[in-house]
């Protein structure tokens, strides 16, 4: 309530200065405001979470695909805590690989019409009220302007 009153007082002072600058007195402003009984203030907050792109480093002497690490996919659930996610990188076909604080690799399969290569510069997501990134609910945003839903998550476990 105190913040609301400070906002109203600040607005009144600002409008008073504006009226004085135009040659009108503060009394004219007060007279104008006497008929107004209700004030309304709207404060919005928007938090955007960014997952920077994490390039895949090539291990020394492992330049061909035959020696690349193979992963098995395991079901992981429909939601992930956003606070655990630290990086992203494009995956095969229409998937995005997310890296967690615990260094787990999670593959997010993107919805129809979305390509992983659009997320070469990282991904953005608007923070939800529950702090989770969920399939069929949240949209991933790319710097290229792409917006994609997530169809499913899979935990990648090395073989």
Short mmCIF file of C-alpha atoms in Angstrom, two decimals:
data_model
loop_
_atom_site.label_atom_id
_atom_site.label_comp_id
_atom_site.label_asym_id
_atom_site.label_seq_id
_atom_site.Cartn_x
_atom_site.Cartn_y
_atom_site.Cartn_z
CA UNK A 1 0.00 0.00 0.00
CA UNK A 2 2.91 2.34 0.79
CA UNK A 3 4.37 1.86 -2.71
CA UNK A 4 0.98 2.61 -4.24
CA UNK A 5 0.73 5.89 -2.31
CA UNK A 6 4.27 6.85 -3.31
CA UNK A 7 3.39 6.21 -6.96
CA UNK A 8 0.27 8.39 -6.72
CA UNK A 9 2.19 11.17 -4.95
CA UNK A 10 4.92 11.04 -7.59
CA UNK A 11 2.34 11.22 -10.35
CA UNK A 12 0.67 14.21 -8.73
CA UNK A 13 3.98 16.07 -8.33
CA UNK A 14 4.95 15.32 -11.94
CA UNK A 15 1.62 16.55 -13.28
CA UNK A 16 1.89 19.63 -11.05
CA UNK A 17 5.25 20.52 -12.60
CA UNK A 18 3.81 19.96 -16.07
CA UNK A 19 0.91 22.33 -15.36
CA UNK A 20 3.26 24.99 -13.95
CA UNK A 21 5.43 24.71 -17.05
CA UNK A 22 2.38 25.49 -19.16
CA UNK A 23 1.57 28.55 -17.04
CA UNK A 24 -1.24 26.94 -15.04
CA UNK A 25 -1.29 26.81 -11.27
CA UNK A 26 -1.33 23.69 -9.12
CA UNK A 27 -4.78 24.79 -7.90
CA UNK A 28 -6.19 24.16 -11.40
CA UNK A 29 -4.75 20.67 -11.30
CA UNK A 30 -6.26 20.00 -7.84
CA UNK A 31 -9.63 21.28 -9.04
CA UNK A 32 -9.45 18.95 -12.03
CA UNK A 33 -8.60 15.94 -9.78
CA UNK A 34 -11.39 16.56 -7.22
CA UNK A 35 -13.96 14.63 -9.26
CA UNK A 36 -11.68 11.61 -9.60
CA UNK A 37 -12.17 9.14 -6.74
CA UNK A 38 -10.39 6.01 -7.95
CA UNK A 39 -6.79 5.65 -8.99
CA UNK A 40 -5.39 2.61 -10.70
CA UNK A 41 -1.79 1.55 -11.12
CA UNK A 42 -0.62 -1.47 -13.09
CA UNK A 43 2.78 -2.98 -12.42
CA UNK A 44 3.99 -5.83 -14.60
CA UNK A 45 7.05 -7.97 -14.25
CA UNK A 46 8.49 -10.19 -16.95
CA UNK A 47 11.45 -12.49 -16.47
CA UNK A 48 13.23 -14.06 -19.42
CA UNK A 49 15.58 -17.01 -18.88
CA UNK A 50 18.41 -17.42 -21.42
CA UNK A 51 20.18 -20.68 -22.12
CA UNK A 52 23.40 -19.75 -23.93
CA UNK A 53 24.69 -21.97 -26.69
CA UNK A 54 27.31 -24.45 -25.57
CA UNK A 55 29.49 -25.65 -28.43
CA UNK A 56 30.43 -29.30 -28.46
CA UNK A 57 34.20 -29.49 -27.96
CA UNK A 58 36.03 -32.02 -30.11
CA UNK A 59 38.11 -34.39 -28.02
CA UNK A 60 41.73 -34.80 -29.13
CA UNK A 61 42.09 -37.63 -31.63
CA UNK A 62 38.30 -38.13 -31.92
CA UNK A 63 37.44 -36.38 -35.14
CA UNK A 64 35.36 -39.07 -36.84
CA UNK A 65 31.82 -40.17 -35.93
CA UNK A 66 32.81 -43.78 -35.21
CA UNK A 67 34.44 -42.74 -31.92
CA UNK A 68 31.66 -40.35 -30.85
CA UNK A 69 29.85 -41.04 -27.59
CA UNK A 70 26.58 -42.91 -28.03
CA UNK A 71 23.62 -42.17 -25.80
CA UNK A 72 20.54 -44.06 -24.73
CA UNK A 73 17.37 -42.06 -24.19
CA UNK A 74 15.35 -42.47 -21.00
CA UNK A 75 12.01 -40.91 -20.09
CA UNK A 76 12.40 -37.98 -17.74
CA UNK A 77 8.93 -36.49 -17.27
CA UNK A 78 6.92 -33.61 -18.66
CA UNK A 79 8.54 -30.69 -16.83
CA UNK A 80 12.04 -29.49 -15.92
CA UNK A 81 13.03 -26.92 -13.33
CA UNK A 82 14.31 -23.86 -15.20
CA UNK A 83 16.84 -23.09 -12.46
CA UNK A 84 18.67 -26.34 -13.26
CA UNK A 85 19.21 -25.49 -16.95
CA UNK A 86 22.43 -23.68 -17.85
CA UNK A 87 23.07 -24.16 -21.57
CA UNK A 88 21.65 -25.43 -24.85
CA UNK A 89 22.90 -26.60 -28.22
CA UNK A 90 21.22 -27.82 -31.39
CA UNK A 91 20.76 -31.57 -31.51
CA UNK A 92 20.00 -33.96 -34.35
CA UNK A 93 16.97 -33.28 -36.57
CA UNK A 94 14.36 -31.33 -34.65
CA UNK A 95 15.80 -31.52 -31.12
CA UNK A 96 17.60 -29.20 -28.76
CA UNK A 97 20.04 -30.54 -26.17
CA UNK A 98 19.82 -28.86 -22.76
CA UNK A 99 22.62 -29.04 -20.20
CA UNK A 100 21.83 -28.99 -16.46
CA UNK A 101 23.87 -27.76 -13.50
CA UNK A 102 24.56 -31.41 -12.66
CA UNK A 103 26.06 -31.84 -16.17
CA UNK A 104 23.20 -34.03 -17.33
CA UNK A 105 22.23 -33.87 -20.98
CA UNK A 106 18.52 -33.62 -21.78
CA UNK A 107 17.14 -33.77 -25.29
CA UNK A 108 14.07 -31.62 -25.97
CA UNK A 109 12.19 -32.65 -29.10
CA UNK A 110 10.73 -29.59 -30.80
CA UNK A 111 7.25 -29.34 -32.27
CA UNK A 112 6.33 -29.59 -35.96
CA UNK A 113 7.97 -27.05 -38.24
CA UNK A 114 10.79 -26.21 -35.82
CA UNK A 115 14.41 -26.79 -36.68
CA UNK A 116 17.19 -27.15 -34.14
CA UNK A 117 19.59 -25.10 -36.26
CA UNK A 118 17.53 -21.98 -35.51
CA UNK A 119 18.79 -22.22 -31.90
CA UNK A 120 22.49 -21.92 -32.83
CA UNK A 121 22.79 -18.78 -30.66
CA UNK A 122 20.95 -20.21 -27.65
CA UNK A 123 17.38 -20.33 -26.42
CA UNK A 124 15.12 -18.05 -24.39
CA UNK A 125 12.04 -18.90 -22.39
CA UNK A 126 9.71 -16.73 -20.34
CA UNK A 127 9.74 -17.83 -16.71
CA UNK A 128 6.45 -19.42 -15.68
CA UNK A 129 4.85 -18.97 -12.27
CA UNK A 130 5.87 -22.46 -11.15
CA UNK A 131 9.46 -22.08 -12.42
CA UNK A 132 9.21 -25.11 -14.70
CA UNK A 133 9.69 -25.67 -18.41
CA UNK A 134 6.91 -28.03 -19.52
CA UNK A 135 5.97 -29.80 -22.75
CA UNK A 136 2.89 -28.61 -24.65
CA UNK A 137 2.79 -25.45 -22.50
CA UNK A 138 5.91 -23.31 -22.75
CA UNK A 139 7.50 -21.86 -25.87
CA UNK A 140 11.23 -21.79 -26.54
CA UNK A 141 12.37 -18.64 -28.35
CA UNK A 142 15.42 -18.40 -30.61
CA UNK A 143 17.34 -15.22 -31.47
CA UNK A 144 16.31 -15.79 -35.07
CA UNK A 145 12.69 -15.20 -34.07
CA UNK A 146 11.57 -18.82 -34.04
CA UNK A 147 9.09 -19.92 -31.37
CA UNK A 148 8.76 -23.63 -30.72
CA UNK A 149 6.79 -25.88 -28.41
CA UNK A 150 8.43 -28.90 -26.86
CA UNK A 151 6.92 -32.29 -27.64
CA UNK A 152 8.93 -34.42 -25.18
CA UNK A 153 12.03 -34.56 -22.98
CA UNK A 154 14.51 -37.43 -22.85
CA UNK A 155 17.49 -37.88 -20.53
CA UNK A 156 20.63 -38.85 -22.48
CA UNK A 157 22.69 -41.51 -20.70
CA UNK A 158 26.06 -42.59 -22.17
CA UNK A 159 26.21 -46.24 -23.23
#
